[in-house]
XYZ file of N, CA and C in Angstrom:
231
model
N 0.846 -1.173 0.000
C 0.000 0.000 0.000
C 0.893 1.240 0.000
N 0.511 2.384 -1.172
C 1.909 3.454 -1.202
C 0.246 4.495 -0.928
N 0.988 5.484 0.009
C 0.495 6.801 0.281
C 1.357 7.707 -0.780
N 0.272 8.296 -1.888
C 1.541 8.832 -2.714
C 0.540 9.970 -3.351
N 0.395 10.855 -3.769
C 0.337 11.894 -5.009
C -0.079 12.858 -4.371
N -0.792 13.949 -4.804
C -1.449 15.219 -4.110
C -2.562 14.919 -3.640
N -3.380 15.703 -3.008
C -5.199 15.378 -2.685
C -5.408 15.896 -3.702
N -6.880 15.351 -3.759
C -7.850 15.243 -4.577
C -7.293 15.741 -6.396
N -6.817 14.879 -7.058
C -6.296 15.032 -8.484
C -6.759 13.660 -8.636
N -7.831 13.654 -9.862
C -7.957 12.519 -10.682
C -7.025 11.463 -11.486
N -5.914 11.998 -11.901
C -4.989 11.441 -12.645
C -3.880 11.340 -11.656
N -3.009 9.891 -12.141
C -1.736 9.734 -11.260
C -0.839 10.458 -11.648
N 0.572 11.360 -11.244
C 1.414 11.636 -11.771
C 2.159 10.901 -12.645
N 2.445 11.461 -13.969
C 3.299 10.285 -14.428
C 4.812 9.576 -13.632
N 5.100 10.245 -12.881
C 6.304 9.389 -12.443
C 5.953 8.422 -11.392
N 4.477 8.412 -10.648
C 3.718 7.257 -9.566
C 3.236 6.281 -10.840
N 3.241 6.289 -11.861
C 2.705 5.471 -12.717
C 3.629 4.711 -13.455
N 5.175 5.617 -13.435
C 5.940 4.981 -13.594
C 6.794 4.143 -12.918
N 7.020 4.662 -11.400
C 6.926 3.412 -10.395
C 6.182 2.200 -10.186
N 4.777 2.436 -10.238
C 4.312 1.660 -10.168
C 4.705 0.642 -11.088
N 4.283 0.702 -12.563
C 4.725 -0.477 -13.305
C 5.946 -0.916 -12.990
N 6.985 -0.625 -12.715
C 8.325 -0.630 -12.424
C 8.572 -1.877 -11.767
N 7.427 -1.745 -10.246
C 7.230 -2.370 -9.306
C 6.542 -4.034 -9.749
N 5.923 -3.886 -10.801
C 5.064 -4.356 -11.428
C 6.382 -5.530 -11.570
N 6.931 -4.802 -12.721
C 8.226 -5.304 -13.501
C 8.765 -6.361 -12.595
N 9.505 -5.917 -11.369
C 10.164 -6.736 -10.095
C 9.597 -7.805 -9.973
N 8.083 -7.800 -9.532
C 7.620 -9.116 -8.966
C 6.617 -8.921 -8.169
N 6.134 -7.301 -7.977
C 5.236 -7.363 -7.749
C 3.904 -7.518 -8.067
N 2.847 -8.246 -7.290
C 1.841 -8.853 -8.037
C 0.267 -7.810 -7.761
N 0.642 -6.844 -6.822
C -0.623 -6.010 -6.441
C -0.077 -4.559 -5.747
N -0.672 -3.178 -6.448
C -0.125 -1.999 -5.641
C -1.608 -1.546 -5.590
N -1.040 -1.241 -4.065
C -2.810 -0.161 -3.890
C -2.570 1.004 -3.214
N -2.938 2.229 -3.897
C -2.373 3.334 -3.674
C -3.774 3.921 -3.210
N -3.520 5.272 -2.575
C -4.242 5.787 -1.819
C -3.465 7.024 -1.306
N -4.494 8.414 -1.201
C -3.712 9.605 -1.093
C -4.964 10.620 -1.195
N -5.105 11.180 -2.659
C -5.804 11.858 -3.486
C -7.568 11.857 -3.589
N -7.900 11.115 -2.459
C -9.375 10.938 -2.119
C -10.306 10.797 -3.028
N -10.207 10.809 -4.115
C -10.244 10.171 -5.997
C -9.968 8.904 -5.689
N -11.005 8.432 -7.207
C -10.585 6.743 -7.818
C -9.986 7.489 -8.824
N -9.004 6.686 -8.980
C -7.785 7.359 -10.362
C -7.689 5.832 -11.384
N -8.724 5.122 -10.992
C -8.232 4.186 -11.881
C -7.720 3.179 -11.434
N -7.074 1.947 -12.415
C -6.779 0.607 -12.238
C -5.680 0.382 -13.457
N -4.901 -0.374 -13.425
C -3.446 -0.487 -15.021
C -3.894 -2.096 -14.220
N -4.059 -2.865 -15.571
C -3.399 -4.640 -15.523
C -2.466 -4.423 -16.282
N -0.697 -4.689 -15.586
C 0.689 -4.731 -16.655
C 1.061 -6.193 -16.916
N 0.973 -6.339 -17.958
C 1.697 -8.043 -18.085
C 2.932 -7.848 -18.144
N 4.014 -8.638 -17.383
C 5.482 -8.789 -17.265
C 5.724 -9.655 -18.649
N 7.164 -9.852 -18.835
C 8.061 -10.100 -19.872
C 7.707 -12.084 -19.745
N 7.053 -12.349 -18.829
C 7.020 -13.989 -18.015
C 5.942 -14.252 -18.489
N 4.816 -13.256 -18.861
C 3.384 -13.906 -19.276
C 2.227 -13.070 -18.197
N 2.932 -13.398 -16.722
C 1.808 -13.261 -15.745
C 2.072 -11.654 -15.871
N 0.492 -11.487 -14.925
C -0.047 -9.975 -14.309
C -0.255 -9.394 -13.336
N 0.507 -7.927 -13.408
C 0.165 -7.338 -11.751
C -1.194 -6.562 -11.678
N -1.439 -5.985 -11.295
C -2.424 -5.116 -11.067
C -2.041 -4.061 -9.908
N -2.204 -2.748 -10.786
C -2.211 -1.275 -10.195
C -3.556 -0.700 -9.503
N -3.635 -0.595 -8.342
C -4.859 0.421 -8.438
C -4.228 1.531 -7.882
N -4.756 3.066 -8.590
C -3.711 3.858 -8.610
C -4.295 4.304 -7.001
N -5.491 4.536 -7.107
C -6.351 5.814 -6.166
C -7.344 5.117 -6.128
N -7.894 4.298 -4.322
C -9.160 3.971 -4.447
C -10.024 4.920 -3.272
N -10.011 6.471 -3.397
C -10.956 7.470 -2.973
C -10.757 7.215 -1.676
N -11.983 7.195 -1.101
C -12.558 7.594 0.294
C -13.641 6.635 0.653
N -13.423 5.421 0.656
C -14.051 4.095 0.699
C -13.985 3.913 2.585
N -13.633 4.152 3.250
C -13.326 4.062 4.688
C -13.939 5.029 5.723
N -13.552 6.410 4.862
C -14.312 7.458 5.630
C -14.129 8.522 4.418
N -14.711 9.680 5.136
C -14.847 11.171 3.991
C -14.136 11.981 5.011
N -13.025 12.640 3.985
C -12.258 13.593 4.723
C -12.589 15.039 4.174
N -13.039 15.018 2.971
C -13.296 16.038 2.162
C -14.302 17.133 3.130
N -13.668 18.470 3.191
C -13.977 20.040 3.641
C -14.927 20.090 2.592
N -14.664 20.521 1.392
C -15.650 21.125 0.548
C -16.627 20.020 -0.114
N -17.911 20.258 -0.080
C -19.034 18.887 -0.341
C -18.882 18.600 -1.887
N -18.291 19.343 -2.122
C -18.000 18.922 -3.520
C -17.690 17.736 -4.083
N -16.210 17.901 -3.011
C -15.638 16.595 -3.113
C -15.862 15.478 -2.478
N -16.843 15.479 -1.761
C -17.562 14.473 -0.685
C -18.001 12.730 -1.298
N -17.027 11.885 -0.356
C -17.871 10.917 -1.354
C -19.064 10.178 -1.106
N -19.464 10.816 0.037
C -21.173 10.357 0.170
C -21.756 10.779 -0.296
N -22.088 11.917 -1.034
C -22.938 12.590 -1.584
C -23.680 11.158 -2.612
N -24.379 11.083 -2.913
C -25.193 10.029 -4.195
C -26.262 11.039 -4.876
């Protein structure tokens, strides 16, 4: 689990995206990132071996809502 990017930005930085696969590359088989109180998405990378890791970049505010402005709130429905 990586605590990584700015709050609330939809998109990963490209260089957390480039770690990540990176990580991918090594042997790792699962990254779950969390930070940015956004879902930013999911990458399946297939390694050079066949098999697959899986990225999830940003999975929001699934636990609790930290979000000040209701904007960004993820209870709202």
């Amino acid at each position: 689990s990586f605590h990584w990017g700015p709050n609330y930005q939809w998109i990963p930085d490209q260089k957390i995206q480039e770690l990540a696969r990176w990580m991918i590359h090594q042997g790792v088989d699962l990254i779950h990132g969390h930070s940015s109180h956004h879902v930013q998405g999911i990458e399946i990378v297939q390694r050079q071996n066949g098999a697959y890791g899986l990225i999830l970049y940003g999975c929001g505010d699934f636990l609790g809502d930290y979000a000040i402005d209701p904007s960004y709130s993820s209870i709202n429905i």
